Amino acid sequence: MDPIWWWVIAAVVLVAVVLLLVPQMRRRQEESRRQKAAEVREEAQDHSQVVREREAHAAQAEAEARQARAEAEQKLAEAEKLETEGHRRGRTAAEAREEYDEKLQRADELDPDVDTDGDGRRDRDGLGDGDGRRDRDDLPGRDRDGDGLADRDRGGFGDGDGRLDRDDLPGRDRGDVQHNT
């Protein structure tokens, strides 16, 4: 046989081997890719659980935020309602106080035993500051002279509480009350 035939036979065998090995290599490669795809799917499945948990937490947080906002809006509406009611009641109380003061002033004007000033107001019990009302600064031991200090008890000493107690004795001043001498 000619050597050329040997070359032709070798080429045919080589082509046959290549034709047999290429599909087998492709199958191996495909199987390897299938395994890799299965691994990626498994990782994605694991990750999908994490994603669902995060989505559930986000949805829960959004629901809580909506509920908190609704509660806050409800409380704001309630506060506004109460504020309006407070203003209304304040006006009503002021009107009632004004009516009461007017009636007292009218009674004082009519009463011949009551000394009134030019505005028809009286100084009740000799304690008042002339504003026609008995309030805190009209009480004994309060600041009736408006100097910001408690007035003294009788006798020129004391803390202005209207009682004679240990801290009113000479030499026992607590030091918390300034005295005008």
Coordinates of C-alpha atoms in Angstrom, one line a residue:
M1 CA 0.0 0.0 0.0
D2 CA 1.0 3.3 -0.8
P3 CA 1.9 5.7 2.0
I4 CA -0.7 8.1 0.8
W5 CA -3.4 5.6 1.7
W6 CA -2.0 5.3 5.1
W7 CA -2.4 9.1 5.4
V8 CA -5.9 8.9 4.1
I9 CA -6.8 6.1 6.5
A10 CA -5.2 8.0 9.4
A11 CA -7.1 11.1 8.4
V12 CA -10.4 9.2 8.3
V13 CA -9.8 7.6 11.6
L14 CA -8.8 10.9 13.1
V15 CA -12.0 12.5 11.7
A16 CA -14.1 9.6 13.1
V17 CA -12.4 9.9 16.5
V18 CA -13.0 13.7 16.5
L19 CA -16.6 13.1 15.4
L20 CA -17.1 10.7 18.3
L21 CA -15.3 12.8 20.9
V22 CA -16.9 16.2 20.1
P23 CA -20.5 15.2 21.0
Q24 CA -19.2 13.5 24.1
M25 CA -17.3 16.6 25.2
R26 CA -20.4 18.7 24.5
R27 CA -22.5 16.4 26.7
R28 CA -20.0 16.7 29.5
Q29 CA -19.9 20.4 29.0
E30 CA -23.7 20.6 29.0
E31 CA -23.9 18.4 32.1
S32 CA -21.4 20.7 33.9
R33 CA -23.4 23.7 32.9
R34 CA -26.6 22.0 34.1
Q35 CA -24.9 21.4 37.5
K36 CA -23.8 25.0 37.6
A37 CA -27.3 26.2 36.7
A38 CA -28.8 23.9 39.5
E39 CA -26.3 25.4 42.0
V40 CA -27.2 29.0 40.9
R41 CA -30.9 28.1 41.2
E42 CA -30.4 26.7 44.7
E43 CA -28.6 29.8 45.7
A44 CA -31.4 31.9 44.2
Q45 CA -33.9 29.9 46.1
D46 CA -32.1 30.5 49.3
H47 CA -31.8 34.2 48.5
S48 CA -35.5 34.3 47.6
Q49 CA -36.3 33.3 51.1
V50 CA -34.2 36.2 52.4
V51 CA -35.9 38.5 49.9
R52 CA -39.4 37.4 51.0
E53 CA -38.4 37.9 54.6
R54 CA -37.1 41.4 53.9
E55 CA -40.2 42.2 51.8
A56 CA -42.4 41.0 54.7
H57 CA -40.5 43.2 57.2
A58 CA -40.7 46.2 54.9
A59 CA -44.4 45.7 54.4
Q60 CA -44.9 45.3 58.2
A61 CA -42.9 48.5 58.8
E62 CA -45.0 50.4 56.2
A63 CA -48.2 49.1 57.8
E64 CA -47.0 50.2 61.3
A65 CA -46.0 53.6 59.9
R66 CA -49.5 54.0 58.3
Q67 CA -51.1 53.0 61.5
A68 CA -48.9 55.4 63.5
R69 CA -49.7 58.2 61.1
A70 CA -53.4 57.5 61.3
E71 CA -53.2 57.5 65.1
A72 CA -51.2 60.7 65.1
E73 CA -53.8 62.3 62.7
Q74 CA -56.6 61.1 64.9
K75 CA -54.8 62.5 68.0
L76 CA -54.2 65.8 66.2
A77 CA -57.8 66.0 65.3
E78 CA -58.8 65.3 68.8
A79 CA -56.3 67.9 70.1
E80 CA -57.7 70.5 67.8
K81 CA -61.2 69.6 68.9
L82 CA -60.2 69.9 72.5
E83 CA -58.4 73.1 71.9
T84 CA -61.5 74.6 70.2
E85 CA -63.6 73.4 73.0
G86 CA -61.2 74.9 75.5
H87 CA -61.3 78.3 73.7
R88 CA -65.1 78.2 73.6
R89 CA -65.3 77.3 77.3
G90 CA -62.7 80.1 78.0
R91 CA -64.8 82.6 76.2
T92 CA -67.9 81.4 78.0
A93 CA -66.1 81.6 81.4
A94 CA -64.8 85.0 80.6
E95 CA -68.3 86.2 79.7
A96 CA -69.7 84.7 82.8
R97 CA -66.9 86.3 84.9
E98 CA -67.6 89.6 83.3
E99 CA -71.3 89.3 83.9
Y100 CA -70.6 88.4 87.5
D101 CA -68.3 91.3 88.0
E102 CA -70.8 93.7 86.4
K103 CA -73.5 92.5 88.8
L104 CA -71.3 92.8 91.8
Q105 CA -70.2 96.3 90.7
R106 CA -73.9 97.2 90.2
A107 CA -74.7 95.9 93.6
D108 CA -71.8 97.9 95.1
E109 CA -73.1 101.0 93.4
L110 CA -76.6 100.5 94.8
D111 CA -75.4 99.6 98.3
P112 CA -75.2 102.7 100.5
D113 CA -72.8 100.9 102.9
V114 CA -70.1 100.2 100.4
D115 CA -67.5 102.8 99.6
T116 CA -66.6 102.7 95.9
D117 CA -64.1 104.5 93.8
G118 CA -64.9 106.5 90.7
D119 CA -65.3 103.4 88.6
G120 CA -67.7 101.8 91.1
R121 CA -65.2 99.3 92.4
R122 CA -64.7 98.7 96.1
D123 CA -61.8 97.7 98.3
R124 CA -63.2 94.7 100.2
D125 CA -62.2 94.1 103.8
G126 CA -59.6 96.8 103.5
L127 CA -57.2 94.1 102.1
G128 CA -57.5 94.7 98.4
D129 CA -55.3 96.5 96.0
G130 CA -58.3 98.5 94.6
D131 CA -58.8 96.3 91.6
G132 CA -62.3 95.3 92.8
R133 CA -61.4 91.6 93.0
R134 CA -60.1 89.6 95.9
D135 CA -57.1 87.7 94.6
R136 CA -53.8 86.3 95.9
D137 CA -52.1 89.5 96.4
D138 CA -55.0 90.6 98.7
L139 CA -54.4 87.8 101.2
P140 CA -52.3 88.4 104.3
G141 CA -48.6 87.6 103.9
R142 CA -48.7 88.3 100.2
D143 CA -47.0 91.0 98.2
R144 CA -49.5 93.8 98.4
D145 CA -47.1 96.6 97.9
G146 CA -45.9 95.2 94.5
D147 CA -42.2 95.3 95.4
G148 CA -41.8 91.5 94.6
L149 CA -41.1 90.6 98.2
A150 CA -43.5 89.1 100.7
D151 CA -44.9 91.6 103.1
R152 CA -44.0 91.2 106.8
D153 CA -46.1 89.9 109.6
R154 CA -47.3 92.2 112.3
G155 CA -44.5 93.5 114.4
G156 CA -42.2 94.2 111.4
F157 CA -40.5 90.8 111.3
G158 CA -41.3 87.4 109.7
D159 CA -41.7 85.8 106.4
G160 CA -45.1 87.2 105.5
D161 CA -47.0 84.0 106.0
G162 CA -49.4 85.6 108.5
R163 CA -48.3 83.3 111.3
L164 CA -45.8 83.7 114.1
D165 CA -43.4 80.7 113.9
R166 CA -39.8 79.9 114.8
D167 CA -38.3 81.5 111.7
D168 CA -40.1 84.7 112.6
L169 CA -38.2 85.2 115.8
P170 CA -35.4 87.8 115.9
G171 CA -32.1 86.1 115.0
R172 CA -33.8 83.1 113.4
D173 CA -34.4 84.5 110.0
R174 CA -34.2 81.8 107.4
G175 CA -32.7 84.2 105.0
D176 CA -35.1 83.4 102.2
V177 CA -37.2 86.6 102.7
Q178 CA -35.8 90.1 102.2
H179 CA -37.1 92.7 104.6
N180 CA -37.5 96.3 103.9
T181 CA -36.7 98.4 107.0

